[in-house]
Amino acid sequence: MSSNGNLMTRNPLVVNDLTVAYRRSPPLLNHVSFTVHPGEIIGILGPSGCGKSTLLRHLIGLEKPRCGRVFIFGQDLWANDGRDMDTIRLKFGMMYQSGALFGDLDLTENVSLPLKEFSDLPAGAIETAARLKLSLVGLSGFEHNMPSTLSGGMQKRAAIARALALDPRLIFLDEPSAGLDPITSSGLDKLIVTLARNLSVAFVVVTHELRSIMAMVDRAILLDKKAQGVIDHGTPAYLAEKSPNPATAAFFLRNTAEHNPPNAGTGAL
Amino acid sequence: MAKKPPKAMTSDFKIQGPENGEIRLLGTLTAKINPGIWDFLPKISQGQTVNFNIEGLTGLDLNGASQLFWAIEAAKTKGAKVTWTQCPQELNPIWQLAQETLSRPLTSVKKSTPNLIEETGLVMNFLYHDFTAIFIFLGELITFGASLLRRPWTGRWGLILKITETAVVNSMPVTCLVAFLVGLILAFQSAMFMRMFGVEIFVADLVGIAMIRELGTLMTAIVLTGRTGSAFSAELGAMKTNQEIDAFLTMGLNPVRDLALPRTVAMTLATPLLTIIANLAGLIGGNLVMISLGFPVRVFWDELGQHINFSDIATGLFKAFVFGFTVAAIGCQRGLAAGSGPEAVGESTTRGVVTNIITIAFLDSLFAVLFYVLQW
């Protein structure tokens, strides 16, 4: 029991038999269980509309699960009716799909905000930390830009810098590569891998970008709308090449016949 | 004064020294530090030799490495000769990463706040462009309005009717309530003084003329500004931030003709009707006070009939017509001129309401002088 408890505390995220549903709606996903180990990059994959982002909202405590439990570093998100949630939330970072930067603060202020609120660091150290995080995501030279003056990709990178603000050991990323050019996207994948390997930061990445999945994800779970749950899991190499599941093969574009209509790819317009 | 409690959770990080120029950093250096731990830095004097011994660190994350880099730079800025030891092998990648990244020169400069003269110039420039934009918009609106008058069958009358219902008809209860209370208050306040001279009967004239010439119209315009003009600004502002207006333009449609004109036509035509109803509500309020003073109902309306003439009603309704146009046009212009980002919608709504209230007050004063000179 105690070794199990230690494992729970050591593991950044443990999801136990989760049922994902919006209020008064039928369940989107049933019996979702998985564990994220320190420094591991887990991909939550699946086609559009399968409930990836909704699952993510449940993992970060924005939605209350219908049943099942979510443990962040051993602490149940909804223990004490969610009264411990604010403390638990300091242990993870989140990057939203749109970036969700605060429009009236510049990039340094956006990244500094959590440090100003939750640490006793001197102002100069906070600014230096914000500068470091922004440089790491390739935004050196944009420290005092307002979010509205940046492109979508740059806003997304700034949002990752903000997720890193408190140096959490667990970061959730919602579609980090979506809308980015291949070079920026590849740089971002490398950054995520560097942080995971050097700082033991665990990442939970919701994505359907195959290139990113292959480049950075250690393990992945594949969701399906019809099956209302996890239909496959494993390393990207296994899922892409060896999984016997036809839905997995279709997702990884192995079975082209399932994805392309008979006349596609002939060059005829 | 009680000491402020630390925000961060407990940490094993501590600093020993400076002793003989050596500062020993021990434990895990993260954002979780005790307040005031770096307070010795300002006391470092010029020329002093300072060695940061970081061999005793057991943990380091990006915030810790940033602090260390900042502390070294702070000591250098004070003019000290700064050195530092190797950090433990396992922490070296993070420390190297921080050093390499933060050593690059800072190219971004924080925008300085403008001084009074610059601020004045910026405000004047903004006002100039703002006024120009309003007049260009009004020009377009009037051109499309004239074209609609020439070919009324081209108008989107179904939409105009729908907007009339949501924007004007639904405003009726609140407008009538405000006008009723204004009529009531006006009658009460004046009755106290009129009674001293035994001329309470003239309360009817006072309330009647004030409501029909001035207050009924003004109250209607202000209620419509808050309820409908602001809704137009927010609605079109949200469309602008969602790039729906851009989509309109690229499809060859004109947002002024297709979005602003129907709203303006609906408001311009319906506001005088709403004003008539508001006037009636105000007069009923005044009549109630007269009844409480012992006058029969009929006396109030007879007195009004003797002293209210056509020009009183016509000037009130003419103003209502102009105010209806103003509220809708400015509301729509502010929405279409919204910037980008989520704050733009709120900003355009606020600017719409403020501009409308100032314009209405200004136009009302202008009409008061004009009607006085023309003896209407």
XYZ file of C-alpha atoms in Angstrom:
645
model
C 0.000 0.000 0.000
C 2.730 2.390 1.004
C 4.835 1.611 -2.097
C 1.697 2.139 -4.153
C 1.209 5.482 -2.377
C 4.822 6.455 -3.093
C 4.392 5.627 -6.740
C 1.236 7.733 -6.807
C 3.098 10.682 -5.277
C 6.074 10.287 -7.595
C 3.962 9.996 -10.745
C 2.892 13.400 -12.052
C -0.478 12.167 -13.302
C -2.592 9.125 -12.583
C -5.980 8.827 -14.266
C -8.187 6.163 -12.775
C -11.320 4.850 -14.558
C -12.463 8.290 -15.674
C -15.827 8.926 -17.303
C -15.741 12.122 -19.303
C -18.990 13.972 -19.959
C -20.410 17.436 -19.974
C -23.248 18.113 -17.572
C -26.540 16.464 -18.596
C -24.949 15.027 -21.754
C -24.237 11.373 -22.461
C -20.626 10.304 -21.706
C -18.026 11.123 -24.343
C -15.400 8.740 -22.967
C -15.660 5.820 -20.547
C -13.140 3.967 -18.399
C -10.099 6.094 -19.255
C -7.082 5.055 -17.181
C -3.422 5.844 -17.684
C -0.339 6.950 -15.765
C 2.249 9.558 -16.688
C 5.742 8.981 -15.275
C 8.286 11.734 -14.468
C 9.929 13.157 -17.572
C 7.601 11.255 -19.877
C 5.833 12.779 -22.858
C 2.388 11.299 -23.302
C 0.310 11.997 -26.372
C -3.472 12.009 -26.303
C -4.373 11.284 -29.903
C -7.504 10.919 -31.899
C -9.463 12.417 -34.741
C -11.312 15.731 -34.329
C -14.367 15.532 -32.080
C -13.298 12.381 -30.218
C -13.080 14.192 -26.877
C -9.349 14.951 -26.568
C -9.783 18.553 -25.414
C -12.710 17.589 -23.180
C -10.557 14.924 -21.526
C -7.880 17.574 -21.021
C -10.406 19.908 -19.342
C -11.187 17.075 -16.920
C -7.485 16.422 -16.249
C -6.830 20.045 -15.266
C -9.923 20.336 -13.098
C -12.026 22.630 -15.289
C -14.728 19.961 -15.512
C -15.766 17.548 -12.785
C -15.650 13.937 -13.968
C -18.881 11.973 -13.774
C -16.903 9.190 -12.145
C -13.295 8.141 -11.716
C -10.414 10.102 -10.239
C -7.482 12.221 -11.358
C -4.362 12.324 -9.175
C -1.719 15.029 -9.688
C 1.457 14.042 -7.813
C -0.671 11.804 -5.629
C -3.274 14.423 -4.761
C -6.846 13.793 -5.853
C -8.042 16.836 -7.826
C -11.564 16.627 -6.472
C -10.773 15.597 -2.874
C -12.554 17.809 -0.327
C -14.999 18.803 -3.090
C -12.193 20.488 -5.010
C -11.154 22.749 -2.122
C -7.466 21.762 -2.593
C -7.606 22.500 -6.298
C -5.838 25.898 -6.128
C -2.802 24.342 -4.394
C -2.733 21.388 -6.782
C -2.922 23.713 -9.782
C 0.429 25.295 -8.805
C 2.001 21.920 -9.561
C 1.183 21.907 -13.251
C 1.255 24.270 -16.200
C -1.206 24.506 -19.052
C -0.961 25.821 -22.564
C -4.310 26.460 -24.223
C -4.864 25.945 -27.920
C -5.361 29.662 -28.583
C -2.508 30.713 -26.280
C -4.925 32.576 -23.954
C -2.370 35.269 -23.143
C -3.581 38.266 -21.161
C -4.064 40.963 -23.786
C -3.308 43.942 -21.568
C 0.051 42.589 -20.327
C 3.255 42.360 -22.370
C 5.031 39.004 -22.734
C 7.354 39.506 -19.753
C 4.396 40.481 -17.575
C 2.395 37.484 -18.813
C 5.187 35.074 -17.875
C 6.036 36.909 -14.627
C 2.477 36.933 -13.318
C 2.512 33.478 -11.632
C 5.945 34.187 -10.089
C 4.768 37.547 -8.731
C 1.675 35.902 -7.269
C 3.171 32.731 -5.832
C 6.845 33.347 -5.026
C 8.990 35.701 -2.983
C 11.537 36.231 -5.738
C 12.959 39.773 -6.077
C 11.584 41.760 -9.049
C 14.884 41.535 -10.954
C 15.042 37.758 -10.570
C 11.442 37.436 -11.755
C 12.235 39.479 -14.861
C 15.355 37.374 -15.526
C 13.339 34.162 -15.147
C 10.697 35.484 -17.576
C 13.448 36.417 -20.039
C 14.929 32.921 -19.805
C 11.590 31.224 -20.427
C 10.836 33.493 -23.397
C 14.317 32.904 -24.856
C 13.874 29.150 -24.505
C 10.758 29.263 -26.667
C 12.524 31.461 -29.230
C 10.956 34.776 -28.272
C 14.133 36.591 -27.365
C 13.744 40.217 -28.449
C 9.941 40.175 -27.979
C 9.959 40.510 -24.190
C 8.028 43.781 -24.199
C 5.696 43.101 -27.097
C 1.964 43.000 -26.472
C 0.302 39.686 -27.443
C -1.800 41.395 -30.122
C 1.381 42.355 -32.020
C 2.485 38.705 -32.363
C 1.561 35.995 -34.849
C -0.519 33.010 -33.721
C 2.551 30.770 -33.521
C 4.461 33.271 -31.429
C 1.504 33.642 -29.084
C 1.467 29.878 -28.693
C 5.170 29.825 -27.822
C 4.650 32.639 -25.303
C 1.872 30.561 -23.765
C 4.331 27.663 -23.328
C 6.739 30.095 -21.637
C 3.927 31.094 -19.282
C 3.126 27.434 -18.578
C 6.787 27.049 -17.584
C 6.652 30.045 -15.233
C 6.607 28.133 -11.954
C 8.843 25.334 -13.313
C 6.130 22.713 -12.894
C 7.004 19.039 -13.256
C 3.856 18.466 -15.307
C 2.677 20.499 -18.279
C -0.471 20.020 -20.352
C -0.329 21.207 -23.946
C -3.445 21.522 -26.096
C -2.503 21.268 -29.775
C 0.948 22.896 -29.455
C 1.880 22.472 -33.130
C -1.439 23.418 -34.700
C -1.102 26.449 -36.939
C 2.700 26.574 -36.744
C 5.113 26.374 -39.659
C 7.171 23.139 -39.845
C 10.413 24.813 -38.666
C 8.816 26.469 -35.614
C 6.844 23.335 -34.877
C 9.978 21.185 -35.020
C 11.795 23.660 -32.734
C 8.935 23.443 -30.293
C 9.029 19.629 -30.327
C 12.768 19.738 -29.579
C 12.207 22.193 -26.720
C 9.585 19.922 -25.177
C 11.940 16.935 -25.429
C 14.818 18.978 -23.901
C 12.676 20.070 -20.962
C 11.432 16.547 -20.440
C 14.916 15.008 -20.518
C 16.858 17.707 -18.624
C 14.274 18.842 -16.095
C 12.202 15.661 -15.829
C 9.125 17.637 -16.786
C 6.289 15.334 -17.798
C 4.155 16.506 -20.718
C 0.621 15.557 -21.648
C 0.193 16.633 -25.253
C -3.149 16.677 -27.017
C -2.438 16.615 -30.720
C -3.177 15.023 -34.053
C 0.002 16.191 -35.788
C 1.635 12.943 -36.864
C 5.089 14.478 -37.321
C 5.092 15.874 -33.763
C 3.816 12.601 -32.370
C 6.648 10.666 -33.992
C 9.258 13.285 -33.011
C 8.571 13.723 -29.326
C 5.965 11.450 -27.786
C 7.184 8.532 -25.641
C 3.804 6.860 -25.293
C 0.413 7.631 -26.674
C -3.201 6.760 -26.072
C -5.605 6.800 -28.964
C -9.212 7.864 -28.372
C -12.168 7.031 -30.536
C -15.588 8.658 -30.702
C -17.535 5.510 -31.625
C -15.809 3.359 -29.008
C -16.205 6.211 -26.454
C -12.835 5.543 -24.928
C -9.219 4.489 -25.377
C -8.915 2.078 -28.298
C -5.140 1.695 -28.369
C -1.981 2.684 -26.538
C 1.770 2.241 -26.856
C 4.848 3.862 -28.317
C 4.359 5.868 -31.514
C 6.462 3.353 -33.432
C 4.240 0.479 -32.283
C 1.039 2.387 -33.018
C 2.237 3.539 -36.412
C 3.682 0.250 -37.650
C 2.626 -2.753 -35.603
C -0.723 -2.159 -33.979
C -3.290 -4.644 -35.306
C -6.146 -2.208 -34.609
C -7.556 -0.964 -37.967
C -8.634 2.390 -36.440
C -5.066 2.990 -35.252
C -3.727 2.077 -38.674
C -6.182 4.481 -40.283
C -5.179 7.277 -37.898
C -1.521 6.785 -38.745
C -2.439 6.775 -42.448
C -1.244 3.203 -42.889
C -4.442 2.089 -44.525
C -4.665 4.729 -47.248
C -7.733 3.111 -48.819
C -9.734 3.938 -45.701
C -8.750 7.590 -45.835
C -8.649 8.414 -49.511
C -11.511 8.113 -51.963
C -10.763 5.831 -54.953
C -9.898 8.708 -57.305
C -7.765 10.665 -54.908
C -4.120 11.236 -55.672
C -4.452 10.707 -59.419
C -3.588 14.293 -60.148
C -6.905 14.815 -61.943
C -8.658 18.037 -61.055
C 3.942 45.628 11.677
C 3.560 41.868 11.332
C 5.995 40.235 8.941
C 4.391 39.252 5.640
C 4.060 35.456 5.453
C 6.109 33.811 2.689
C 4.094 33.056 -0.451
C 6.104 30.013 -1.453
C 6.137 26.647 0.242
C 9.001 25.693 2.555
C 12.402 25.226 0.980
C 15.724 23.798 2.145
C 17.631 26.477 0.223
C 19.916 28.689 2.296
C 22.779 31.080 1.761
C 25.867 31.210 4.010
C 28.048 34.271 3.953
C 29.355 36.437 2.537
C 32.368 35.275 4.558
C 35.809 36.287 3.298
C 34.187 37.122 -0.018
C 32.558 33.716 -0.353
C 28.823 33.140 -0.647
C 27.806 29.500 -0.234
C 24.545 28.409 -1.800
C 23.129 25.221 -0.251
C 20.079 23.086 -0.976
C 17.568 23.242 -3.763
C 17.366 26.569 -5.559
C 13.920 27.065 -7.111
C 11.207 29.723 -6.964
C 10.388 28.434 -3.478
C 12.758 30.636 -1.493
C 12.256 32.428 1.770
C 11.645 36.176 1.445
C 14.684 38.428 1.858
C 17.247 35.703 1.182
C 18.997 37.851 -1.437
C 18.939 41.022 0.692
C 22.741 41.012 1.071
C 23.229 41.843 -2.622
C 22.766 45.654 -2.350
C 25.393 45.695 0.434
C 28.150 44.467 -1.890
C 30.639 47.271 -2.411
C 32.670 48.312 -5.434
C 35.924 46.410 -5.911
C 34.914 43.699 -3.445
C 35.766 40.138 -4.455
C 32.762 37.840 -4.418
C 32.850 34.114 -5.100
C 29.528 32.299 -5.494
C 30.163 28.750 -4.265
C 27.446 26.659 -5.869
C 28.967 23.247 -5.198
C 26.500 22.697 -2.348
C 23.412 22.975 -4.515
C 21.351 19.790 -4.536
C 18.697 20.925 -6.970
C 18.269 23.610 -9.594
C 15.469 24.439 -11.969
C 15.038 27.239 -14.491
C 13.796 29.714 -11.881
C 16.742 28.803 -9.647
C 19.237 29.212 -12.485
C 17.642 32.572 -13.378
C 18.022 33.737 -9.778
C 21.666 32.693 -9.697
C 22.384 34.466 -12.969
C 20.543 37.571 -11.755
C 22.455 37.561 -8.433
C 25.819 37.310 -10.244
C 24.824 40.136 -12.591
C 23.595 42.248 -9.646
C 26.953 41.795 -7.888
C 28.785 42.719 -11.101
C 26.643 45.840 -11.455
C 27.737 46.902 -7.970
C 31.334 46.826 -9.236
C 32.402 43.626 -7.469
C 34.896 41.153 -8.938
C 32.625 38.144 -9.292
C 33.608 34.505 -9.733
C 31.644 31.303 -9.293
C 32.508 27.654 -8.823
C 31.437 24.652 -10.865
C 27.999 23.412 -9.938
C 27.332 19.693 -9.331
C 27.521 17.606 -12.498
C 23.825 16.667 -12.581
C 22.750 20.315 -12.374
C 25.200 21.532 -14.976
C 22.938 21.185 -18.070
C 20.345 23.551 -16.606
C 22.949 26.048 -15.369
C 24.736 26.001 -18.746
C 21.417 26.418 -20.578
C 20.508 29.428 -18.432
C 23.951 31.014 -18.805
C 24.030 30.596 -22.581
C 20.514 31.932 -23.009
C 20.721 34.863 -20.621
C 24.205 35.982 -21.723
C 22.814 37.075 -25.088
C 22.286 40.844 -25.183
C 18.737 42.045 -24.555
C 17.386 43.586 -27.754
C 13.851 44.389 -26.634
C 13.295 47.739 -24.951
C 10.288 48.549 -22.816
C 8.242 51.382 -24.303
C 8.634 54.501 -22.218
C 5.460 56.301 -21.128
C 4.935 59.500 -23.158
C 5.377 62.883 -21.456
C 2.626 65.523 -21.306
C 3.447 67.084 -24.692
C 3.682 63.703 -26.419
C 0.466 62.619 -24.735
C -1.314 65.791 -25.922
C -0.043 65.203 -29.458
C -1.182 61.583 -29.385
C -4.638 62.557 -28.108
C -5.032 65.285 -30.777
C -3.894 62.877 -33.489
C -6.319 60.251 -32.191
C -9.215 62.742 -32.100
C -8.447 63.938 -35.620
C -8.512 60.395 -36.990
C -11.546 59.517 -34.902
C -13.582 62.467 -36.181
C -12.475 61.767 -39.746
C -13.555 58.126 -39.399
C -16.965 59.150 -38.013
C -17.577 61.616 -40.870
C -16.466 59.120 -43.521
C -18.814 56.557 -41.992
C -21.712 59.064 -41.887
C -21.029 59.972 -45.507
C -21.222 56.308 -46.542
C -24.318 55.738 -44.437
C -26.137 58.749 -45.893
C -25.170 57.720 -49.444
C -26.532 54.220 -48.925
C -29.581 55.738 -47.169
C -30.275 58.000 -50.165
C -29.954 55.040 -52.509
C -32.461 53.159 -50.342
C -34.867 56.116 -50.562
C -34.600 56.090 -54.353
C -35.172 52.331 -54.539
C -36.982 51.341 -51.342
C -37.674 47.820 -52.623
C -33.941 47.039 -52.360
C -34.031 47.505 -48.571
C -33.753 44.541 -46.237
C -37.109 45.335 -44.620
C -37.461 41.943 -42.951
C -34.198 42.542 -41.090
C -35.176 46.146 -40.361
C -38.446 44.931 -38.828
C -36.594 42.342 -36.731
C -34.102 44.941 -35.497
C -36.977 47.320 -34.720
C -38.523 44.634 -32.560
C -35.373 43.630 -30.665
C -33.776 47.060 -30.428
C -36.711 49.440 -29.999
C -39.941 47.611 -29.136
C -38.205 45.575 -26.423
C -36.848 48.845 -24.968
C -40.393 50.092 -24.376
C -40.899 48.870 -20.776
C -37.669 50.402 -19.454
C -38.146 53.647 -21.430
C -41.723 54.015 -20.195
C -40.688 53.330 -16.597
C -37.943 55.962 -16.723
C -40.221 58.528 -18.424
C -43.077 57.805 -15.979
C -40.778 58.359 -12.986
C -39.301 61.518 -14.504
C -42.832 62.922 -15.050
C -43.778 61.979 -11.486
C -40.658 63.537 -9.928
C -40.951 66.690 -12.022
C -44.577 67.152 -10.964
C -43.810 66.553 -7.278
C -40.828 68.907 -7.206
C -42.664 71.734 -8.980
C -45.945 71.254 -7.088
C -44.283 72.152 -3.766
C -43.284 75.605 -5.049
C -46.376 76.226 -7.149
C -48.600 75.565 -4.119
C -46.920 78.525 -2.331
C -48.379 80.796 -5.014
C -51.625 78.876 -5.443
C -50.899 77.938 -9.046
C -50.658 74.121 -8.810
C -52.733 73.937 -11.955
C -49.660 74.987 -13.953
C -47.866 71.788 -12.900
C -49.684 70.216 -15.847
C -48.171 72.727 -18.286
C -44.718 72.405 -16.792
C -44.712 68.613 -16.946
C -46.351 68.613 -20.390
C -43.988 71.076 -22.048
C -40.876 69.662 -20.349
C -41.742 66.079 -21.285
C -42.922 66.701 -24.835
C -40.290 69.245 -25.873
C -37.314 67.951 -23.943
C -37.281 65.181 -21.377
C -39.317 62.481 -23.123
C -36.990 62.654 -26.114
C -33.842 62.919 -24.026
C -34.747 60.028 -21.703
C -35.640 57.828 -24.685
C -32.337 58.649 -26.385
C -30.315 57.925 -23.235
C -32.104 54.633 -22.563
C -31.604 53.610 -26.210
C -27.913 54.557 -25.966
C -27.416 52.287 -22.976
C -29.584 49.441 -24.197
C -29.435 49.431 -27.983
C -26.490 51.587 -29.113
C -24.153 49.661 -26.830
C -25.559 46.356 -28.129
C -24.847 47.463 -31.715
C -21.247 48.400 -30.768
C -20.678 45.084 -28.998
C -22.315 43.006 -31.732
C -20.403 44.603 -34.612
C -17.224 44.809 -32.495
C -17.386 41.053 -31.865
C -17.933 40.495 -35.599
C -14.870 42.632 -36.303
C -12.627 40.749 -33.868
C -13.877 37.403 -35.251
C -12.914 38.599 -38.763
C -16.578 38.346 -39.850
C -16.386 41.934 -41.146
C -13.293 40.976 -43.189
C -15.260 38.035 -44.560
C -18.078 40.454 -45.484
C -15.647 42.669 -47.380
C -13.906 39.835 -49.206
C -17.278 38.469 -50.316
C -17.961 41.821 -51.961
C -20.540 42.882 -49.361
C -20.438 46.234 -47.638
C -20.730 46.199 -43.829
C -22.047 49.775 -43.759
C -24.794 49.006 -46.283
C -25.643 45.521 -45.022
C -25.114 45.821 -41.274
C -25.178 49.476 -40.225
C -27.897 50.798 -42.553
C -30.685 48.394 -41.470
C -29.937 49.145 -37.822
C -29.890 52.890 -38.411
C -33.105 52.867 -40.477
C -34.871 50.795 -37.807
C -33.786 53.111 -35.008
C -34.444 56.336 -36.940
C -38.000 55.322 -37.823
C -38.927 53.728 -34.514
C -37.419 56.164 -32.002
C -40.072 58.910 -32.591
C -42.795 56.293 -31.974
C -41.069 55.173 -28.787
C -40.748 58.828 -27.755
C -44.525 59.357 -28.156
C -45.143 56.417 -25.821
C -42.471 57.686 -23.377
C -44.115 61.141 -23.412
C -47.456 59.568 -22.574
C -45.877 57.636 -19.697
C -44.313 60.866 -18.366
C -47.645 62.702 -18.608
C -49.403 59.878 -16.747
C -46.792 60.253 -14.003
C -47.511 63.986 -13.818
C -51.253 63.346 -13.883
C -50.988 60.989 -10.915
C -49.388 63.764 -8.849
C -52.117 66.188 -9.936
C -54.762 63.651 -8.840
C -53.024 63.397 -5.460
C -53.226 67.193 -5.214
C -57.004 66.986 -5.623
C -57.447 67.839 -9.313
C -59.732 65.666 -11.417
C -58.112 63.729 -14.269
C -59.761 65.833 -16.949
C -58.361 69.119 -15.624
C -54.804 67.950 -16.334
C -55.533 67.012 -19.947
C -57.652 70.169 -20.580
C -54.822 72.330 -19.291
C -52.383 70.488 -21.585
C -54.713 70.896 -24.558
C -54.786 74.662 -24.036
C -51.046 75.201 -23.767
C -49.313 72.479 -25.765
C -49.168 73.393 -29.413
C -48.040 71.674 -32.583
C -44.494 73.108 -32.490
C -43.897 71.527 -29.042
C -44.817 68.096 -30.365
C -43.016 68.598 -33.699
C -39.735 69.770 -32.180
C -39.737 66.859 -29.710
C -40.356 64.319 -32.444
C -37.833 65.917 -34.780
C -35.203 65.590 -32.059
C -36.253 61.978 -31.478
C -35.760 61.309 -35.182
C -32.245 62.826 -35.098
C -31.318 61.102 -31.817
C -32.485 57.722 -33.141
C -30.219 58.149 -36.146
C -27.288 59.312 -33.967
C -27.546 56.481 -31.432
C -27.620 53.799 -34.131
C -25.013 55.378 -36.415
C -22.457 56.020 -33.666
C -23.111 52.619 -32.072
C -22.485 50.891 -35.410
C -19.451 53.043 -36.291
C -17.786 52.253 -32.964
C -18.413 48.548 -33.464
C -17.039 48.533 -37.015
C -13.982 50.523 -35.885
C -13.135 48.018 -33.105
C -9.536 46.818 -32.902
C -8.388 43.257 -32.445
C -8.279 41.106 -29.331
C -10.892 40.340 -26.701
C -10.615 43.748 -25.020
C -11.564 45.482 -28.285
C -15.270 44.620 -27.894
C -15.500 46.184 -24.442
C -13.531 49.198 -25.611
C -15.751 49.768 -28.647
C -18.885 49.485 -26.494
C -17.596 51.990 -23.943
C -16.547 54.397 -26.673
C -19.933 54.004 -28.360
C -21.857 54.880 -25.185
C -19.579 57.809 -24.256
C -19.608 59.291 -27.766
C -23.389 58.915 -27.975
C -24.065 60.614 -24.648
C -21.748 63.524 -25.491
C -23.251 63.859 -28.984
C -26.824 63.769 -27.677
C -26.060 66.408 -25.020
C -24.317 68.568 -27.620
C -27.110 68.208 -30.217
C -29.792 68.883 -27.601
C -28.084 72.140 -26.600
C -27.786 73.081 -30.263
C -31.483 72.394 -30.860
C -32.444 74.413 -27.762
C -30.609 77.477 -29.115
C -31.863 76.912 -32.674
C -35.532 76.565 -31.674
C -35.214 79.622 -29.448
C -33.806 81.711 -32.281
C -36.439 80.402 -34.712
C -39.116 80.931 -32.030
C -40.521 77.403 -32.583
